[in-house]
mmCIF file of C-alpha atoms in Angstrom:
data_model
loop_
_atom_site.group_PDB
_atom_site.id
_atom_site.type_symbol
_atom_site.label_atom_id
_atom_site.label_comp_id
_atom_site.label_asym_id
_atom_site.label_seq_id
_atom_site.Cartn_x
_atom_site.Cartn_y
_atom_site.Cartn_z
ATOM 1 C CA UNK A 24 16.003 11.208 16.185
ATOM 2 C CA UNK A 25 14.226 12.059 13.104
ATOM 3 C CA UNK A 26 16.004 11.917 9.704
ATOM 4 C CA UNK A 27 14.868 12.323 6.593
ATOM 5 C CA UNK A 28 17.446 10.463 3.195
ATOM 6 C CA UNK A 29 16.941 11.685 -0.399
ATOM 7 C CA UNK A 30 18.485 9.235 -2.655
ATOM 8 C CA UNK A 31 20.119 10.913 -5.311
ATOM 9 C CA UNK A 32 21.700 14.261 -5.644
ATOM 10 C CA UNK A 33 20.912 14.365 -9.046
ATOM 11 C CA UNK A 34 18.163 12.959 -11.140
ATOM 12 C CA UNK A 35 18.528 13.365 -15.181
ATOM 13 C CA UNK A 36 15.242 12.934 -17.208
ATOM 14 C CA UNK A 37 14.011 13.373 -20.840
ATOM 15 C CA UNK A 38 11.182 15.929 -21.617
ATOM 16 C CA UNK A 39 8.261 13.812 -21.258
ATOM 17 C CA UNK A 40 9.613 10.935 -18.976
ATOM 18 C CA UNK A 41 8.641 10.162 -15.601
ATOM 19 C CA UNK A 42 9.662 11.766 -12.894
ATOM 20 C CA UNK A 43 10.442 9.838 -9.354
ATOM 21 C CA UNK A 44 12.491 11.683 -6.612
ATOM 22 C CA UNK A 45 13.103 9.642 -3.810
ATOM 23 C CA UNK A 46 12.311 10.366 -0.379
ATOM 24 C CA UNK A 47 12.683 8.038 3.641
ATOM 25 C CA UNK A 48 12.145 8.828 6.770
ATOM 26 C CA UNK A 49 12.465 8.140 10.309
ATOM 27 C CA UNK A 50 9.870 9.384 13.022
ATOM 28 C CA UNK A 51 8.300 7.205 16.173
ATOM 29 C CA UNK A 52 5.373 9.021 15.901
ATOM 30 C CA UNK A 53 2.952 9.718 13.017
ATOM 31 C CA UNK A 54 4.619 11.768 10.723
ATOM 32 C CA UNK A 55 3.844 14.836 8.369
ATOM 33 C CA UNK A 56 5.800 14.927 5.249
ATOM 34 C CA UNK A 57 6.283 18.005 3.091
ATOM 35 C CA UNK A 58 7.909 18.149 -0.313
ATOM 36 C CA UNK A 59 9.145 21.498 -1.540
ATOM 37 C CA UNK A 60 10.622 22.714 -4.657
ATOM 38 C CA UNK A 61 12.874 25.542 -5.265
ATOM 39 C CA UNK A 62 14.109 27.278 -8.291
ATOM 40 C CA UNK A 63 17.846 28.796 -8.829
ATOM 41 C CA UNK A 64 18.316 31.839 -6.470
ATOM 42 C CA UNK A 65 14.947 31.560 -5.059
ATOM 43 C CA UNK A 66 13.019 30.382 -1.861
ATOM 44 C CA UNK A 67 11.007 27.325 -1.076
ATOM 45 C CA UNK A 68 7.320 26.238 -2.125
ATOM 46 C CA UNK A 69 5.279 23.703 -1.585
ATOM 47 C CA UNK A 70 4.267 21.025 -3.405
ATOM 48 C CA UNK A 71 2.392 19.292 -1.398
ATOM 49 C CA UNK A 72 2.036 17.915 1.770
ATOM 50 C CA UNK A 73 1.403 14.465 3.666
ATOM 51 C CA UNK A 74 -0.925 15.283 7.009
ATOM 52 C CA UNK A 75 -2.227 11.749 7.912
ATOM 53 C CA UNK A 76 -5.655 11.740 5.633
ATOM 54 C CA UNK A 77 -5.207 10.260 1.885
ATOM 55 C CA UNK A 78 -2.203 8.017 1.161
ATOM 56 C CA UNK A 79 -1.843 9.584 -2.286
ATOM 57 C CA UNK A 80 -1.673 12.979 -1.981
ATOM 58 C CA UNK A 81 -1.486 15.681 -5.240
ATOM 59 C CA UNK A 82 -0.207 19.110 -5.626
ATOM 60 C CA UNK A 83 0.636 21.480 -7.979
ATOM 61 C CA UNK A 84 2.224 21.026 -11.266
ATOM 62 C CA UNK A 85 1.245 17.817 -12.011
ATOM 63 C CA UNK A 86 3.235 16.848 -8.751
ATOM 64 C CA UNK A 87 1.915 13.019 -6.298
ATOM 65 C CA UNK A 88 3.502 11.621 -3.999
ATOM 66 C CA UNK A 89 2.708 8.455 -1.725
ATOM 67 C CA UNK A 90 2.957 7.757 1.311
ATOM 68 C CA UNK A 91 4.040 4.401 2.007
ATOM 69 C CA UNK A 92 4.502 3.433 5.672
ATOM 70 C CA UNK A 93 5.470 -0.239 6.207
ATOM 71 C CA UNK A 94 8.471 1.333 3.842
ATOM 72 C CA UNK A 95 9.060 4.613 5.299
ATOM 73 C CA UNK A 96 8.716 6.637 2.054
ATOM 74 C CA UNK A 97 7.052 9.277 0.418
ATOM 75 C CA UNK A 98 8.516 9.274 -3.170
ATOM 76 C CA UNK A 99 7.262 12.363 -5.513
ATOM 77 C CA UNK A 100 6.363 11.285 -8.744
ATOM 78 C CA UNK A 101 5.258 13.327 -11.939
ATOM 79 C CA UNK A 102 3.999 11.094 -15.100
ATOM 80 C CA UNK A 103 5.695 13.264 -17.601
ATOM 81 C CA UNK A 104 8.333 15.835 -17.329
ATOM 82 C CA UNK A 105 8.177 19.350 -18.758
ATOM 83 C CA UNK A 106 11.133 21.430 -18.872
ATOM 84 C CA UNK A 107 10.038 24.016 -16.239
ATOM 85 C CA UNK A 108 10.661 21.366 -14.154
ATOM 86 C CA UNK A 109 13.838 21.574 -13.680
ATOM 87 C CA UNK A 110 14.477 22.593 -10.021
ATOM 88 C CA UNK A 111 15.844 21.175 -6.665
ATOM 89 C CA UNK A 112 12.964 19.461 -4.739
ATOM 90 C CA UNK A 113 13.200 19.084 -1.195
ATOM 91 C CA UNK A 114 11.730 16.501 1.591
ATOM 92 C CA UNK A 115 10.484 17.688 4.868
ATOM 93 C CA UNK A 116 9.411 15.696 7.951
ATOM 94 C CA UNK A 117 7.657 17.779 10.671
ATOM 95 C CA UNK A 118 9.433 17.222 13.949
ATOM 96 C CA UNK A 119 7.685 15.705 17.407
ATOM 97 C CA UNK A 120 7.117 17.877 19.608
ATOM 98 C CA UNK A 121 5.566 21.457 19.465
ATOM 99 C CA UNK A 122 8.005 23.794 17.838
ATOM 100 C CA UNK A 123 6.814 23.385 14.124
ATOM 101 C CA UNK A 124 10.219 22.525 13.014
ATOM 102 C CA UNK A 125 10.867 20.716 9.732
ATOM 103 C CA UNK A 126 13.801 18.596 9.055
ATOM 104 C CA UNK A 127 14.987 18.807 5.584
ATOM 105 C CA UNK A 128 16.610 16.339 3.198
ATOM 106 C CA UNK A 129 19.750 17.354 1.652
ATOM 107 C CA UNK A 130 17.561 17.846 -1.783
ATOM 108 C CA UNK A 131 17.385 16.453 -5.599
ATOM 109 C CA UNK A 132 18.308 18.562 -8.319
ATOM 110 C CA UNK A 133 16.187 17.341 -11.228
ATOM 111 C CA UNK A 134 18.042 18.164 -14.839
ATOM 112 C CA UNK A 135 15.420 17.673 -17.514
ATOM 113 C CA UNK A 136 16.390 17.462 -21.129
ATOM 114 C CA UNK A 137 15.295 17.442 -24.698
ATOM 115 C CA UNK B 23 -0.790 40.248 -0.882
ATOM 116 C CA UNK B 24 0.474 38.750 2.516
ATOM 117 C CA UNK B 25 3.915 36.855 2.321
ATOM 118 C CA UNK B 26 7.206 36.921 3.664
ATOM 119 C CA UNK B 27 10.271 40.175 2.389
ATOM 120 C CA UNK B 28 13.965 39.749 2.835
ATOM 121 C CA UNK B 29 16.189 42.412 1.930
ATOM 122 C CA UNK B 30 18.354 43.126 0.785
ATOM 123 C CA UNK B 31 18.272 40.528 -2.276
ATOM 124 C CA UNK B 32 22.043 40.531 -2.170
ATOM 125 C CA UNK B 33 24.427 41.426 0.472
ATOM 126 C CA UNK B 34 28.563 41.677 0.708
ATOM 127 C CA UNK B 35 30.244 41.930 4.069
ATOM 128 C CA UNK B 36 33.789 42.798 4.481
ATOM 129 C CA UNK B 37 36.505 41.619 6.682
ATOM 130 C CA UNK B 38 35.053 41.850 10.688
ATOM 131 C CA UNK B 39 31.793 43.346 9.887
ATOM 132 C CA UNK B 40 28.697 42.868 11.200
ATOM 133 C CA UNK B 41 25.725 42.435 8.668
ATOM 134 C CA UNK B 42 21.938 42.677 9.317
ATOM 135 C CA UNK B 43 19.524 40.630 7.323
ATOM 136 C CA UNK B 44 16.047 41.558 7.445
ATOM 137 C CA UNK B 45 12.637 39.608 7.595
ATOM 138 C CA UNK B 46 9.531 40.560 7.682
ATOM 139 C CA UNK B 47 5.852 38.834 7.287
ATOM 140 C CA UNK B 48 2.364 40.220 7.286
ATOM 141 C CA UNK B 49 0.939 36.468 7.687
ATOM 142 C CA UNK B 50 0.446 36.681 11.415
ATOM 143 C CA UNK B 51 2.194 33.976 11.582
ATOM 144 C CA UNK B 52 3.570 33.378 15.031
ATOM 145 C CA UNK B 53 6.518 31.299 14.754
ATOM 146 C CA UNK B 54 9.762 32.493 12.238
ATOM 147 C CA UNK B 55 12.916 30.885 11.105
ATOM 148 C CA UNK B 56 16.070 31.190 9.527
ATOM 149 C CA UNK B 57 17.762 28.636 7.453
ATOM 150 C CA UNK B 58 21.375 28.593 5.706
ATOM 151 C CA UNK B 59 21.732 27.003 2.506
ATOM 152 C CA UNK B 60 25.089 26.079 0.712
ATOM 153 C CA UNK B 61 25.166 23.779 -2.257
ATOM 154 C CA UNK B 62 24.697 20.485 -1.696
ATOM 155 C CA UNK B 63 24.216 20.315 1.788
ATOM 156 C CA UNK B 64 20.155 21.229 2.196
ATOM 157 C CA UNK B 65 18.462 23.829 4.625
ATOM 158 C CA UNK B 66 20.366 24.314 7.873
ATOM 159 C CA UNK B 67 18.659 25.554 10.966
ATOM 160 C CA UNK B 68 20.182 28.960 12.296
ATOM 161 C CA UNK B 69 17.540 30.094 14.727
ATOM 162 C CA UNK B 70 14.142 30.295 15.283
ATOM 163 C CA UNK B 71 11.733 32.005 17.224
ATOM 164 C CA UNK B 72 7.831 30.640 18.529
ATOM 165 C CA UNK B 73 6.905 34.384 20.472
ATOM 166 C CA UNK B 74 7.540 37.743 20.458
ATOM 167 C CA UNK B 75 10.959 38.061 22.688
ATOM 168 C CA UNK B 76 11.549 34.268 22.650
ATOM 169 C CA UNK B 77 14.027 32.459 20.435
ATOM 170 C CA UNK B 78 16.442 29.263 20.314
ATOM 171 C CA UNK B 79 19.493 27.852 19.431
ATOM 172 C CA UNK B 80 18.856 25.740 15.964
ATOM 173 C CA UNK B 81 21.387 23.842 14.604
ATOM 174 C CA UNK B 82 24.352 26.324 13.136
ATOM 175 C CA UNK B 83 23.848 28.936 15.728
ATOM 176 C CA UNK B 84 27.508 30.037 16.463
ATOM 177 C CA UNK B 85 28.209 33.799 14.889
ATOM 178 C CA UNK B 86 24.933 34.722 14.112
ATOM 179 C CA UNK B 87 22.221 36.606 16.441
ATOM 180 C CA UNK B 88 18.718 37.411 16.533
ATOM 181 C CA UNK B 89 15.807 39.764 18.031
ATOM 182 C CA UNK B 90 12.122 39.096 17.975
ATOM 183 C CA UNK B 91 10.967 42.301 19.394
ATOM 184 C CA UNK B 92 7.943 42.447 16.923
ATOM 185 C CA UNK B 93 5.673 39.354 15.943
ATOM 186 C CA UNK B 94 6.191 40.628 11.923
ATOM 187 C CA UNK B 95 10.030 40.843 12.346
ATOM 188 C CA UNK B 96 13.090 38.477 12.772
ATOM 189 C CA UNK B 97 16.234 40.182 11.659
ATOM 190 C CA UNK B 98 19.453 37.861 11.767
ATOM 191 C CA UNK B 99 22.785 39.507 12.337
ATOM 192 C CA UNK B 100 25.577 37.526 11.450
ATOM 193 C CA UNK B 101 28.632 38.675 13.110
ATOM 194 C CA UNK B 102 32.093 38.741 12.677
ATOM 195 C CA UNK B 103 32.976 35.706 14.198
ATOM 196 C CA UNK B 104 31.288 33.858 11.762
ATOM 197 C CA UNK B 105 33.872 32.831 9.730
ATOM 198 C CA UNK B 106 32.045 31.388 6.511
ATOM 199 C CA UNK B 107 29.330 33.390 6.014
ATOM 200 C CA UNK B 108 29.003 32.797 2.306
ATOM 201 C CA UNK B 109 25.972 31.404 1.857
ATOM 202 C CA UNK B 110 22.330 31.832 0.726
ATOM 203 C CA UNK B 111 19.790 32.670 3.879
ATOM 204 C CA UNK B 112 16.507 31.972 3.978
ATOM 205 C CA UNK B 113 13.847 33.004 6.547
ATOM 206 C CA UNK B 114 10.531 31.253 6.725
ATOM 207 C CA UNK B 115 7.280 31.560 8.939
ATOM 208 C CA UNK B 116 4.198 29.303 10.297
ATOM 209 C CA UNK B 117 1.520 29.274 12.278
ATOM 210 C CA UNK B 118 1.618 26.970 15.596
ATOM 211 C CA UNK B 119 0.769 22.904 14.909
ATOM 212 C CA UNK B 120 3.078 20.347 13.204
ATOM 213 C CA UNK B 121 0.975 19.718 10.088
ATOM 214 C CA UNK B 122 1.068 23.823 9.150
ATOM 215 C CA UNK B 123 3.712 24.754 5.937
ATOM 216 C CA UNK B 124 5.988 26.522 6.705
ATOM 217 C CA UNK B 125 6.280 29.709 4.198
ATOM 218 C CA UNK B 126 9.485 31.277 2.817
ATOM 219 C CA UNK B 127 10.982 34.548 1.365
ATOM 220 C CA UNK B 128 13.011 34.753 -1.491
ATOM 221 C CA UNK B 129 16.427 34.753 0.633
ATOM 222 C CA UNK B 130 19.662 36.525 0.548
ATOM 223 C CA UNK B 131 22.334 35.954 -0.839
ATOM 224 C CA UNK B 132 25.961 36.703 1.207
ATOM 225 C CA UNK B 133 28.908 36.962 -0.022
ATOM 226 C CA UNK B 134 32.355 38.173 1.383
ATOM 227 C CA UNK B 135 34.442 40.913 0.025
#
């Protein structure tokens, strides 16, 4: 079955530090990878998605993240954190088969401080 | 602008009552979902629905229903024999094909009196 581990609840940061936010997964078939971020008492955008073209894919904000398959990752990196960042960000793997469902990590909550 | 409304925003539900959340999208979109969210545990599968008048079990599907009578609308009812129903709900939509996002509203937030 498909899984998908986010290491770390919580991720603390200084204003200006980089940002990495942790992402595996398991899939027997190629997979596509979504990250999403969500701020308090709202719903879910993306940042960007992984769908099997580029390695290195960018999105919004500032936001990369690589896809790394002989690890199983797709890490989301930001090279220098703003305080607006501050959010919980969210892993996705597509699942096989034809029903368009995601399966989500359990999420990051990134603090970002002074 | 197309996109996805829940209402209400926030919702209380007393002691064996039935509540109604409501979701609508002007995406044509043709599959919809709803996901639970309660701290710390990620987005939990509810239901979801691929057609008009076709929908399955996801995940947490014990004490809450659903009706896809209209490709725009996928109201969730969760009833009273859900016994925790304190949570945060979120519906989202997509069109068919694995490497689609899938778009969400702003959710509701349920509470219990």
């Amino acid at each position: 079955a498909q899984s998908v581990t986010q290491l770390g609840s919580h991720v603390s940061v200084s204003e200006g530090a980089l940002v990495l936010l942790r992402c595996n997964y398991s899939s027997s078939v190629p997979p596509y990878l979504f990250w999403y971020v969500q701020y308090p008492n709202q719903g879910l955008q993306l940042l960007l998605k992984y769908t099997s073209a580029a390695t290195l894919v960018k999105g919004i904000n500032g936001f990369e993240a690589e896809f790394k398959k002989s690890e199983t990752s797709f890490h989301l990196t930001k090279p220098s954190a703003h305080m607006s960042d501050a959010a919980e960000y969210f892993c996705a793997v597509s699942e096989e088969g034809g029903y368009n469902k995601l399966i989500f990590g359990a999420g990051t909550r990134l603090a970002v401080h002074p | 602008d197309g996109g996805i409304t829940q209402s209400p925003k926030y919702l209380f539900r007393k002691e064996g009552q039935n509540v109604t959340l409501s979701c609508e999208q002007n995406l044509n979109h043709d599959a919809m979902y709803w996901y639970r969210q309660d701290p710390g545990q990620g987005l939990r599968l509810i239901y979801y629905s691929q057609i008009v008048n076709d929908f399955q079990k996801g995940d947490i599907a014990e004490g809450y229903s659903v009706s896809r009578e209209k490709k725009e609308s996928f109201p969730l009812t969760v009833t009273s024999a859900q016994k925790n129903p304190t949570a945060f709900y979120l519906c989202a939509s997509t069109p068919f094909g694995r490497e689609n996002i899938q778009y969400f509203g702003a959710g509701t937030r349920l509470s219990v009196l």
